[in-house]
Short mmCIF file of C-alpha atoms and ligand atoms in Angstrom, two decimals:
data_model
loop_
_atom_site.label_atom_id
_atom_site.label_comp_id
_atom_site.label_asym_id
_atom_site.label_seq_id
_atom_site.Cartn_x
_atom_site.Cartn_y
_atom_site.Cartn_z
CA UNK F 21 -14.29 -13.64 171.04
CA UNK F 22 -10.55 -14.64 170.58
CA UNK F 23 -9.47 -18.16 170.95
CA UNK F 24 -6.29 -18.77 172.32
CA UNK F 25 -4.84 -22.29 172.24
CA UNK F 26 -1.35 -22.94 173.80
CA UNK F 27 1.48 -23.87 171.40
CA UNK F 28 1.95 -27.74 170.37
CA UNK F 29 5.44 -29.14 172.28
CA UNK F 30 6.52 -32.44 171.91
CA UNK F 31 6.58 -32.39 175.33
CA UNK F 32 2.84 -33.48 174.72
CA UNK F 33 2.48 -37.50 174.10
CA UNK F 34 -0.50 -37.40 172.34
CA UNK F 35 1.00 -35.67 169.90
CA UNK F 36 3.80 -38.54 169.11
CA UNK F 37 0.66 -40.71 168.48
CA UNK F 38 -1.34 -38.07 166.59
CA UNK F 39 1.32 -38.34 164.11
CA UNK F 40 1.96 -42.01 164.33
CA UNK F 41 -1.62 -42.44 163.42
CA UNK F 42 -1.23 -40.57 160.34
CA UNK F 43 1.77 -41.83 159.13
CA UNK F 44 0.42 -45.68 159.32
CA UNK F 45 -2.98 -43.91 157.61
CA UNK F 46 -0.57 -42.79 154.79
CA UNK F 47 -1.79 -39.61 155.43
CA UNK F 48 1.27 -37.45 154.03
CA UNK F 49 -0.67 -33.49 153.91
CA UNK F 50 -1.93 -34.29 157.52
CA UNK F 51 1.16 -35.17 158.77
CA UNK F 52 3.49 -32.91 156.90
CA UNK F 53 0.78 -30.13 158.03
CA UNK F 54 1.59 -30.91 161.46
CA UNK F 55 5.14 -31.04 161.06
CA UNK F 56 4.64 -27.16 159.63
CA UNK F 57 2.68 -26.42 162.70
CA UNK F 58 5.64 -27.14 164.92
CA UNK F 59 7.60 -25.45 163.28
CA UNK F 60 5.55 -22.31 163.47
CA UNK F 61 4.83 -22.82 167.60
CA UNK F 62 8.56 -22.41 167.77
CA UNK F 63 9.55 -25.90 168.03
CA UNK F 64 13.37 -26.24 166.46
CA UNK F 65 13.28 -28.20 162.85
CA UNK F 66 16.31 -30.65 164.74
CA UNK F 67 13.87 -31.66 167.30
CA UNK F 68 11.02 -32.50 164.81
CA UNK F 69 13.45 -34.00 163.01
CA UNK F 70 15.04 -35.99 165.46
CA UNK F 71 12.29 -36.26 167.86
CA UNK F 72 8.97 -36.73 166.11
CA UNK F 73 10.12 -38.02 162.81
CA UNK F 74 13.49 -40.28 163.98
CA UNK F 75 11.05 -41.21 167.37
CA UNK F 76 8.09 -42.17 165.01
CA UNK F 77 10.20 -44.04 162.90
CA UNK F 78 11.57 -46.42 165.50
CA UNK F 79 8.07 -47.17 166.00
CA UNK F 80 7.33 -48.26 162.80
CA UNK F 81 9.53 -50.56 162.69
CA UNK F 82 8.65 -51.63 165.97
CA UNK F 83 4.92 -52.37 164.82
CA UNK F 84 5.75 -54.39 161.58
CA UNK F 85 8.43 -56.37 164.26
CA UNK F 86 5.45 -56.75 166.45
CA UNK F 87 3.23 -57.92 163.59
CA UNK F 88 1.25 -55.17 164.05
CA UNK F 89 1.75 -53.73 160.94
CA UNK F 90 2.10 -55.17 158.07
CA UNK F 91 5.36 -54.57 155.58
CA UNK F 92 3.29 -52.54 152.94
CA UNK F 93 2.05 -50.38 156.17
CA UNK F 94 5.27 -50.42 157.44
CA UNK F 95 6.42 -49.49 153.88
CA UNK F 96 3.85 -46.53 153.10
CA UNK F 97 4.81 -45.14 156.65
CA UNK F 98 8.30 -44.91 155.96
CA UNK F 99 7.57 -43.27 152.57
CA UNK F 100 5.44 -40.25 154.35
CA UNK F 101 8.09 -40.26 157.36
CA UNK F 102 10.38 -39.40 154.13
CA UNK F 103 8.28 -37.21 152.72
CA UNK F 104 7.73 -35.06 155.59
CA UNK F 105 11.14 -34.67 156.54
CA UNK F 106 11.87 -33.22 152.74
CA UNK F 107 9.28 -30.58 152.98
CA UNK F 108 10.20 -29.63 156.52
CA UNK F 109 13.87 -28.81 155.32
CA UNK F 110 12.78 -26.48 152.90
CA UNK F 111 14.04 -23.39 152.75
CA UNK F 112 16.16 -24.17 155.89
CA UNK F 113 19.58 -25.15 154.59
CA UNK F 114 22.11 -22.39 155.94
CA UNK F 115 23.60 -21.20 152.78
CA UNK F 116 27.45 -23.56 152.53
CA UNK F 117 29.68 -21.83 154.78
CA UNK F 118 31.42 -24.76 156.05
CA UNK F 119 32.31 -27.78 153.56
CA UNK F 120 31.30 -30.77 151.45
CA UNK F 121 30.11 -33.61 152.95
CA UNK F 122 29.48 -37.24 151.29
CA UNK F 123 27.02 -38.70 153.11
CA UNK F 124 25.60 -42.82 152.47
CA UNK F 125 24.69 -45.78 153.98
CA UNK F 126 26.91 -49.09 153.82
CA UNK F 127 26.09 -51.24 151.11
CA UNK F 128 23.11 -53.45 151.57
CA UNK F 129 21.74 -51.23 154.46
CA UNK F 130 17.99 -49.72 153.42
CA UNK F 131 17.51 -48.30 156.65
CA UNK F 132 17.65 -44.75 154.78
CA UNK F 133 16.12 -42.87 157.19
CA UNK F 134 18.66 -41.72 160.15
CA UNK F 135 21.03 -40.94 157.51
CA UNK F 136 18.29 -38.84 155.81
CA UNK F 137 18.01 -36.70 159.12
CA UNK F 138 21.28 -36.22 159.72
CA UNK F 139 21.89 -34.90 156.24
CA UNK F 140 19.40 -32.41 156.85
CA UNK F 141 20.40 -31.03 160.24
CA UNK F 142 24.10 -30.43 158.40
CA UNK F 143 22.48 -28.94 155.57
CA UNK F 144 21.03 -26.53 158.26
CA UNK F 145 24.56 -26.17 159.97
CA UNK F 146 26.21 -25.14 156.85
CA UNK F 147 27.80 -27.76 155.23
CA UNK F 148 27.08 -29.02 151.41
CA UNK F 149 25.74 -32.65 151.40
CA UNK F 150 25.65 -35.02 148.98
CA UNK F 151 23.42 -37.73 149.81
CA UNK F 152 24.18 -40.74 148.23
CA UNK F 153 21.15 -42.71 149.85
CA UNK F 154 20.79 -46.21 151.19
CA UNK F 155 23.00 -49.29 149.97
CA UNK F 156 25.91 -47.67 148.27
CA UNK F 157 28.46 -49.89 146.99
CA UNK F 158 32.14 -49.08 148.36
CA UNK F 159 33.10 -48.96 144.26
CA UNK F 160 31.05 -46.26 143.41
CA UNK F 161 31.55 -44.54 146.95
CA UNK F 162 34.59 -43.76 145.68
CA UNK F 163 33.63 -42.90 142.34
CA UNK F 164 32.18 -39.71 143.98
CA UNK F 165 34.91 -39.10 146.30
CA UNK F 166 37.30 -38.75 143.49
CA UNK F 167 34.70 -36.58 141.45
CA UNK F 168 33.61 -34.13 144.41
CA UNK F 169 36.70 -34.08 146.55
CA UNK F 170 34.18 -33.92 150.03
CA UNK F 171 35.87 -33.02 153.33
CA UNK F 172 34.50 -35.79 154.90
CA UNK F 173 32.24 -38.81 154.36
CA UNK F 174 29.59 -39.72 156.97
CA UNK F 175 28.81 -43.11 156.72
CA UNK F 176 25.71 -45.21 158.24
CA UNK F 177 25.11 -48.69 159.34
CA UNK F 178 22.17 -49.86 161.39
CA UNK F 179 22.99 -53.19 161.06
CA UNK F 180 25.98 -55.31 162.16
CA UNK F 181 25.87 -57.71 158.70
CA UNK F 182 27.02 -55.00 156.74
CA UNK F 183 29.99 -54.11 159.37
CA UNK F 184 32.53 -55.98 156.53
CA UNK F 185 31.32 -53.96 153.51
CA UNK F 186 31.73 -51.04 156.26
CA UNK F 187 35.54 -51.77 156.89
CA UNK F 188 35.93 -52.12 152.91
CA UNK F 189 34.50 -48.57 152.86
CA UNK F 190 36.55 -47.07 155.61
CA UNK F 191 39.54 -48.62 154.39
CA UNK F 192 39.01 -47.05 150.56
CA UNK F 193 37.90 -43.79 152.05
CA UNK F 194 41.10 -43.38 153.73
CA UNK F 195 42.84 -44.32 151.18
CA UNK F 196 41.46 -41.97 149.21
CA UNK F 197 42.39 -39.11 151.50
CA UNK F 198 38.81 -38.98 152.71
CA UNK F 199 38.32 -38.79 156.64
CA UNK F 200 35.18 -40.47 157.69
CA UNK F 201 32.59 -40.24 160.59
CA UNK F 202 31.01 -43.60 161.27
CA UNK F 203 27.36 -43.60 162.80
CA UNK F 204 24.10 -45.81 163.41
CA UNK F 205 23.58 -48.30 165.52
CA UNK F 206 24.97 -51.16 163.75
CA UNK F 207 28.45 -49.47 164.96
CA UNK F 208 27.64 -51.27 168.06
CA UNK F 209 27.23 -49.47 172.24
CA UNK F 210 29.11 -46.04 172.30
CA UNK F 211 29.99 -46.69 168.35
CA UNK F 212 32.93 -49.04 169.76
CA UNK F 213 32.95 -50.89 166.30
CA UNK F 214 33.90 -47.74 164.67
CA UNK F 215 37.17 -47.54 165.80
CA UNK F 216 37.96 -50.99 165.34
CA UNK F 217 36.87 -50.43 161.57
CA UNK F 218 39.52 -47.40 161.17
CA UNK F 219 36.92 -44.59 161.29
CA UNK F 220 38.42 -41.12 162.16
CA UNK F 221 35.33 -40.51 164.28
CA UNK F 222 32.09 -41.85 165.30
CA UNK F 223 28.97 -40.19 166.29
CA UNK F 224 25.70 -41.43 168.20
CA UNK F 225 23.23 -39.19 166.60
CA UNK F 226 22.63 -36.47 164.57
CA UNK F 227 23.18 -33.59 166.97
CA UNK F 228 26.50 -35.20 168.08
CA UNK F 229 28.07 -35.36 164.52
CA UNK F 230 26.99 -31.90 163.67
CA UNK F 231 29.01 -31.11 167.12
CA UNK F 232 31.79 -33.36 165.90
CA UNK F 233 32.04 -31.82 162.59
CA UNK F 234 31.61 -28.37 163.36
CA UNK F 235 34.73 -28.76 165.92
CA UNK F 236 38.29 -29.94 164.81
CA UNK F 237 37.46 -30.93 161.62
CA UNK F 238 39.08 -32.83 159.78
CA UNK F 239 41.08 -34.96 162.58
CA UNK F 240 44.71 -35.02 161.57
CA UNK F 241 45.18 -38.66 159.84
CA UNK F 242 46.52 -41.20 161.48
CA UNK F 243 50.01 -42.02 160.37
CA UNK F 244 49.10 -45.96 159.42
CA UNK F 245 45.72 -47.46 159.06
CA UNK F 246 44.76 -49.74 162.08
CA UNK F 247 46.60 -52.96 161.72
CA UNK F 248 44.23 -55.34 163.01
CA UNK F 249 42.93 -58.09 161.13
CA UNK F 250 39.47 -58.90 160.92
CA UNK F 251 38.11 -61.91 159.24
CA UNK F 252 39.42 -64.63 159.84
CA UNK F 253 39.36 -68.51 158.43
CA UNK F 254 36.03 -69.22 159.63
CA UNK F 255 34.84 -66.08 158.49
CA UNK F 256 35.92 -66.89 155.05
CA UNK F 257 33.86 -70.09 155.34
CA UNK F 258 31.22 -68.98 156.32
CA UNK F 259 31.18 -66.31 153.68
CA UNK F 260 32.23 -68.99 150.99
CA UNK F 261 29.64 -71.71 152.00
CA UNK F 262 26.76 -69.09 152.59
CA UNK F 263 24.41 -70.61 149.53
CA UNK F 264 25.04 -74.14 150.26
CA UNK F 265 24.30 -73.57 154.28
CA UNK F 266 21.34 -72.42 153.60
CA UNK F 267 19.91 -75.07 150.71
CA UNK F 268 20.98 -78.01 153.16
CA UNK F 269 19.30 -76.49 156.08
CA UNK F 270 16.31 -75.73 154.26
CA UNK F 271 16.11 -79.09 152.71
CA UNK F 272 16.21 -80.79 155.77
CA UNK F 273 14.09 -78.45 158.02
CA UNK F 274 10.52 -80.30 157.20
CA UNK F 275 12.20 -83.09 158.71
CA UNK F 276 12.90 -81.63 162.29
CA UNK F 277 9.99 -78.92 162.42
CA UNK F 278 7.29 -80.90 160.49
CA UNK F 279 5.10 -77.88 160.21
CA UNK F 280 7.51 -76.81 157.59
CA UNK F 281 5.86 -79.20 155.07
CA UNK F 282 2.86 -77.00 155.02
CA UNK F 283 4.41 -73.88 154.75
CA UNK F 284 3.26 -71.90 150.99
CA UNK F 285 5.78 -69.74 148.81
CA UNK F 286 5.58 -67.30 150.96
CA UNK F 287 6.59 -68.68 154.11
CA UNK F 288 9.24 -70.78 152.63
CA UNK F 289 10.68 -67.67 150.99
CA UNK F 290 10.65 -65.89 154.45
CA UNK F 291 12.12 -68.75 156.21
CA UNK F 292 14.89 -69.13 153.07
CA UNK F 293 15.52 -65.06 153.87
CA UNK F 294 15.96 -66.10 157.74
CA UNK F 295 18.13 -68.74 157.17
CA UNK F 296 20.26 -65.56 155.41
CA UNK F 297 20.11 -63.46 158.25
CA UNK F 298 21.11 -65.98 160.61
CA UNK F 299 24.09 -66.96 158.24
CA UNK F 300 24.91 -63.10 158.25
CA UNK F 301 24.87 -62.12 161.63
CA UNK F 302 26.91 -64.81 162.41
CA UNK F 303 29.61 -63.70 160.24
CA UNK F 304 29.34 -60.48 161.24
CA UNK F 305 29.42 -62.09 164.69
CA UNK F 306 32.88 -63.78 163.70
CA UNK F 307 34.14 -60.85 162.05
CA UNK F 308 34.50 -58.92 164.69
CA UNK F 309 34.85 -61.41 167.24
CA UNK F 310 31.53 -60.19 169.10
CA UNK F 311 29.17 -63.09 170.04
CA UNK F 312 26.75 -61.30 171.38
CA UNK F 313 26.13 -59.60 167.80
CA UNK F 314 24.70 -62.90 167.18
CA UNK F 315 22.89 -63.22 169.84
CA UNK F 316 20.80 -60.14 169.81
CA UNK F 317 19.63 -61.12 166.52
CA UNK F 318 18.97 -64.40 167.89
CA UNK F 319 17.25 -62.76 171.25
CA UNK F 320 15.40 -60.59 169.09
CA UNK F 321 14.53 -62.96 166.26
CA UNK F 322 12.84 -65.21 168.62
CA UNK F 323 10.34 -62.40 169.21
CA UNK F 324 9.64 -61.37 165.57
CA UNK F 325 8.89 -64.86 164.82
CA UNK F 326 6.35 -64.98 168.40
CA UNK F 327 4.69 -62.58 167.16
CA UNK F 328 4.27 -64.31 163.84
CA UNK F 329 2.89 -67.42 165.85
CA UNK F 330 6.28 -69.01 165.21
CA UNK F 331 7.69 -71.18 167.96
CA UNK F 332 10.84 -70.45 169.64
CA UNK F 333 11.83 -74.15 168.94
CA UNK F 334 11.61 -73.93 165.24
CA UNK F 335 14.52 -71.32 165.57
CA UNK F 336 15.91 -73.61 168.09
CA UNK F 337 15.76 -76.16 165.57
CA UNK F 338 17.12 -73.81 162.62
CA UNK F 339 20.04 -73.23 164.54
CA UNK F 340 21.04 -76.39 165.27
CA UNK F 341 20.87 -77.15 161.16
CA UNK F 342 23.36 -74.47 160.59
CA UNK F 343 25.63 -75.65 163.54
CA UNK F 344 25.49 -79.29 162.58
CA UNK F 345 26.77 -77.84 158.85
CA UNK F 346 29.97 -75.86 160.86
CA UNK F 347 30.93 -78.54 163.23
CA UNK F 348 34.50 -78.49 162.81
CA UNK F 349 34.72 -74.67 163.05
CA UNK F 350 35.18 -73.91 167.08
CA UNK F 351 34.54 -70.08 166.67
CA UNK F 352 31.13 -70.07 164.99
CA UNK F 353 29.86 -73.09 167.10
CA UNK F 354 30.46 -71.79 170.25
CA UNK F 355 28.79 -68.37 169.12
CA UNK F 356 25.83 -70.60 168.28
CA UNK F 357 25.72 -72.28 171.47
CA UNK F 358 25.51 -69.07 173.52
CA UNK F 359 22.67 -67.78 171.44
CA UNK F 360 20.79 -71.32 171.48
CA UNK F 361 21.58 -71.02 175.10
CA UNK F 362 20.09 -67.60 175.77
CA UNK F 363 16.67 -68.50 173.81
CA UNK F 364 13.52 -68.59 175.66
CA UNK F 365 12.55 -72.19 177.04
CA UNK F 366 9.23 -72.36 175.02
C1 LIG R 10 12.42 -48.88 160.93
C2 LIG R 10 13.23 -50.18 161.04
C3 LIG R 10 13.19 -51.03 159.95
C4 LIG R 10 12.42 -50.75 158.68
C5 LIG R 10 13.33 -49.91 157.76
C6 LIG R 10 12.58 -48.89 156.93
C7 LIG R 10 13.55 -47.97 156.21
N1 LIG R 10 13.46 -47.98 154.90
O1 LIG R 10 14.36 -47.26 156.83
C8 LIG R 10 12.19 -52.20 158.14
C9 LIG R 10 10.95 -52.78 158.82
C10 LIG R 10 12.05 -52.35 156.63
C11 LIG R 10 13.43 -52.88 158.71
C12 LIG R 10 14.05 -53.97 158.14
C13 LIG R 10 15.07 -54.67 158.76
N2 LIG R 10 15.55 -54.47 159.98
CO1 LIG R 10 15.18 -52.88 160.99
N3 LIG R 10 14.75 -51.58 162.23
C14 LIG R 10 14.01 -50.49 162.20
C15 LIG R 10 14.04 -49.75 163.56
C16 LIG R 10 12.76 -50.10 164.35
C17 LIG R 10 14.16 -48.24 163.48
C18 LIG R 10 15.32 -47.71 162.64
C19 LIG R 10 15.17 -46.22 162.46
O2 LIG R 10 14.94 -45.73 161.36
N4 LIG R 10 15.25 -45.51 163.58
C20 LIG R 10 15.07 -44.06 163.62
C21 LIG R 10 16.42 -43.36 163.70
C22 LIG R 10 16.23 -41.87 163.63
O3 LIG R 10 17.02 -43.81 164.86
P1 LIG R 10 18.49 -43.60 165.41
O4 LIG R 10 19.24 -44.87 165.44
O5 LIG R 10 18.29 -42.92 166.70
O6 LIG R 10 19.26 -42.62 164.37
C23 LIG R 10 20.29 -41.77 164.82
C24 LIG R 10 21.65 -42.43 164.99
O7 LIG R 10 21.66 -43.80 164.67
C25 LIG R 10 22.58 -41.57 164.17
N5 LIG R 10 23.07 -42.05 162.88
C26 LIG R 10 22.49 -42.83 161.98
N6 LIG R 10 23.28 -42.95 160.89
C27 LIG R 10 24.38 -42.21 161.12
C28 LIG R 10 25.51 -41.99 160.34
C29 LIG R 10 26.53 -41.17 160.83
C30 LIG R 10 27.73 -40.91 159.97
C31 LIG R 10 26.42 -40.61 162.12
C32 LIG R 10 27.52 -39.78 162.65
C33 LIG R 10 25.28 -40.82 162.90
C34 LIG R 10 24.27 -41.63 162.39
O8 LIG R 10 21.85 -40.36 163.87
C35 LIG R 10 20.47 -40.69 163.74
C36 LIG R 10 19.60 -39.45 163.98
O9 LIG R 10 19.85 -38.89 165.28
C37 LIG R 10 15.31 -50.36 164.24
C38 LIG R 10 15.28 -50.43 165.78
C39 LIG R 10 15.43 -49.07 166.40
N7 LIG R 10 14.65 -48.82 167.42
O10 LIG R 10 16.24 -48.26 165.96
C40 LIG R 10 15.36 -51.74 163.58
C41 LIG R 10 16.72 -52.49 163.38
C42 LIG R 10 17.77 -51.48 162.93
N8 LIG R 10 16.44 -53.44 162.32
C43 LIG R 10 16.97 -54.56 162.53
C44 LIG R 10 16.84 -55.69 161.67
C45 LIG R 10 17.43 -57.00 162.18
C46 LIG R 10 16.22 -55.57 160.43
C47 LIG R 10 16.06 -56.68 159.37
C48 LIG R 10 17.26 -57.59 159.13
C49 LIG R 10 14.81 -57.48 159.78
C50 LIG R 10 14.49 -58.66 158.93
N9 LIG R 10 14.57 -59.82 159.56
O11 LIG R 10 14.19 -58.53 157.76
C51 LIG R 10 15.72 -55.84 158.12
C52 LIG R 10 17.00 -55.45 157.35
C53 LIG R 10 16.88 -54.36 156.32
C54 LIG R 10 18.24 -53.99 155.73
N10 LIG R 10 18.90 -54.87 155.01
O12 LIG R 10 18.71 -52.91 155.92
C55 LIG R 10 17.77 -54.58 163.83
C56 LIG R 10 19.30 -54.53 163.63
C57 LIG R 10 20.00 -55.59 164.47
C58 LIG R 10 20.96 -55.06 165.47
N11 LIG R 10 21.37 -55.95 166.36
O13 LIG R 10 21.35 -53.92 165.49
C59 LIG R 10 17.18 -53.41 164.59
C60 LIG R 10 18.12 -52.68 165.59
C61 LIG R 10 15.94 -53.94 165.38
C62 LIG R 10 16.34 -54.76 166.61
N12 LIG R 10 16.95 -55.88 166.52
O14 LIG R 10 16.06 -54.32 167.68
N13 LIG R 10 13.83 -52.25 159.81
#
């Protein structure tokens, strides 16, 4: 007797959480195997890519946001999600037909994985890539620009507090010669941030720079870079005063949230690092002259720490320590306000 079974789609659910499951099992042959078997029902490598890996890996990150997962979970997923995206692109690079590509992520940004996939799917289009990985600093960026001489560099932020090191890249790129394609969604709705920044052109996902790139590439330079100024006073301030804003507010946080004088290491260490985050978003925030950067983080802070059995008001509270320390800077207290505003009641 011959058993027939249809091809696997990814039109199938069960499917996205067949390989969820085996990811957060650490279960890299299972998973890669499935990958393979995809591959060989005829489903593209971009939409595996894309699709299954890129879709899985937004939930990952959703679980260990959710509390669900913890970061070593979260960690070892990521690691097979890698893993299985590197032995799906063998053997299908296109041989170079089109260019050289630099591709990295802004310093500071570990979120390593979109850029990953889009190397790949340009491998597979034809161009040379040279993945530089996650956290490059703008320094040795350049480094490799002036040693490869790339027809492009593709450049990815997830998240708005590296948007500054982002400009400093653009702005060296350029001046290097070097066009570059901005992407991720730290580059804000419809990449709008990317054009403010100077890039020559901005993509929202993988399929749409390959489209960009494989078009009118390069775009002819503008004549001057863009002459707006970001970063202002305030910004500096902030920037300048980072350390200290965060000692003073976590010195006097077991006063307002008495909890706090409980807390081990390990959640002071975790409250220290949030105290950073809020201090960076804001400046990002002020940077760009975007408030509801800010708040987003705020919005979506306030649900991390829920999950975490963390009460909105100790954030509530947090924030009010930072604005107390910025008082005579109108920009960044009125930023706070909206996002103390927008928090949830309880
Ligand atoms: C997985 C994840 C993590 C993992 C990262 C694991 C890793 N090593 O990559 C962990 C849990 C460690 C993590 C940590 C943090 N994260 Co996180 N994370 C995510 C999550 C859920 C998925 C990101 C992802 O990989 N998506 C999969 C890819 C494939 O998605 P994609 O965006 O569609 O990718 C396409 C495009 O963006 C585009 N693209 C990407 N790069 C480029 C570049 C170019 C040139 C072009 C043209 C296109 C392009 O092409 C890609 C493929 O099609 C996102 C939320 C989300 N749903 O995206 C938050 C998110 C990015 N994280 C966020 C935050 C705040 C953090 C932390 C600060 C949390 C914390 N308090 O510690 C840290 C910061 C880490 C750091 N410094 O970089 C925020 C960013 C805030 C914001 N307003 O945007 C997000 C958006 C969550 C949120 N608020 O909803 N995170």
């Amino acid at each position: 007797m011959i058993i027939t079974r249809s091809p696997r789609s990814l039109d199938d659910p069960g499917l996205y959480q067949h390989y969820l499951d085996l990811v957060g099992d650490g279960d890299e042959f299972g998973a890669t195997e499935l990958a393979h078997a995809l591959l060989d029902d005829g489903v593209p490598a971009q939409r595996i890519m894309v699709d299954l890996i890129g879709g899985t890996q937004a939930r990952v990150g959703e679980l260990w946001a959710a509390n669900e997962w913890s970061v070593a979970r979260e960690h070892a997923a990521t690691a097979v999600n890698e893993r299985v995206l590197a032995a799906l692109a063998v053997g299908l690079s296109a041989p170079p037909r089109r260019g050289r590509i630099t591709l990295a992520c802004v310093d500071g940004e570990w979120h390593g994985l979109p850029a990953r996939i889009l190397g790949e799917l340009l491998k597979m289009d034809g161009w040379r890539v040279d993945f530089l990985g996650a956290s490059v600093p703008g320094p040795h960026l350049i480094t490799h620009l002036h040693q490869t001489g790339p027809d492009a560099v593709a450049l990815s932020c997830m998240i708005p507090t590296r948007l500054p090191r982002a400009h400093a890249a653009i702005t060296a790129c350029r001046a290097a010669g070097v066009p570059v394609i901005a992407g991720g969604r730290g580059m804000g709705p419809g990449g709008r941030y990317a054009e403010r920044l100077g890039a020559d052109a901005w993509a929202g996902s993988a399929e749409e720079a390959v489209a960009r790139l494989g078009g009118d590439w390069p775009p002819p330079l503008a004549p001057e870079f863009p002459t707006e100024f970001l970063g202002d006073e305030e910004y500096s301030h902030l920037v300048r005063s980072r350390p200290q804003l965060i000692d003073t507010a976590m010195h006097r946080l077991a006063a307002v949230v008495p909890a706090v004088q409980h807390y081990d290491e390990q959640q002071l260490e975790a409250t220290r690092e949030d105290f950073g985050h809020i201090a960076d978003f804001l400046a990002a925030s002020l940077y760009l002259t975007e408030p509801h950067i800010f708040q987003d983080f705020t919005a979506w802070t306030a649900q991390v720490l829920a999950a975490r059995r963390v009460p909105v008001s100790a954030l509530r509270a947090g924030l009010r320590l930072v604005r107390d320390q910025l008082i005579d800077f109108p920009a960044a207290t009125a930023t706070l306000d909206l996002a103390l505003a927008d928090l949830p009641a309880s």
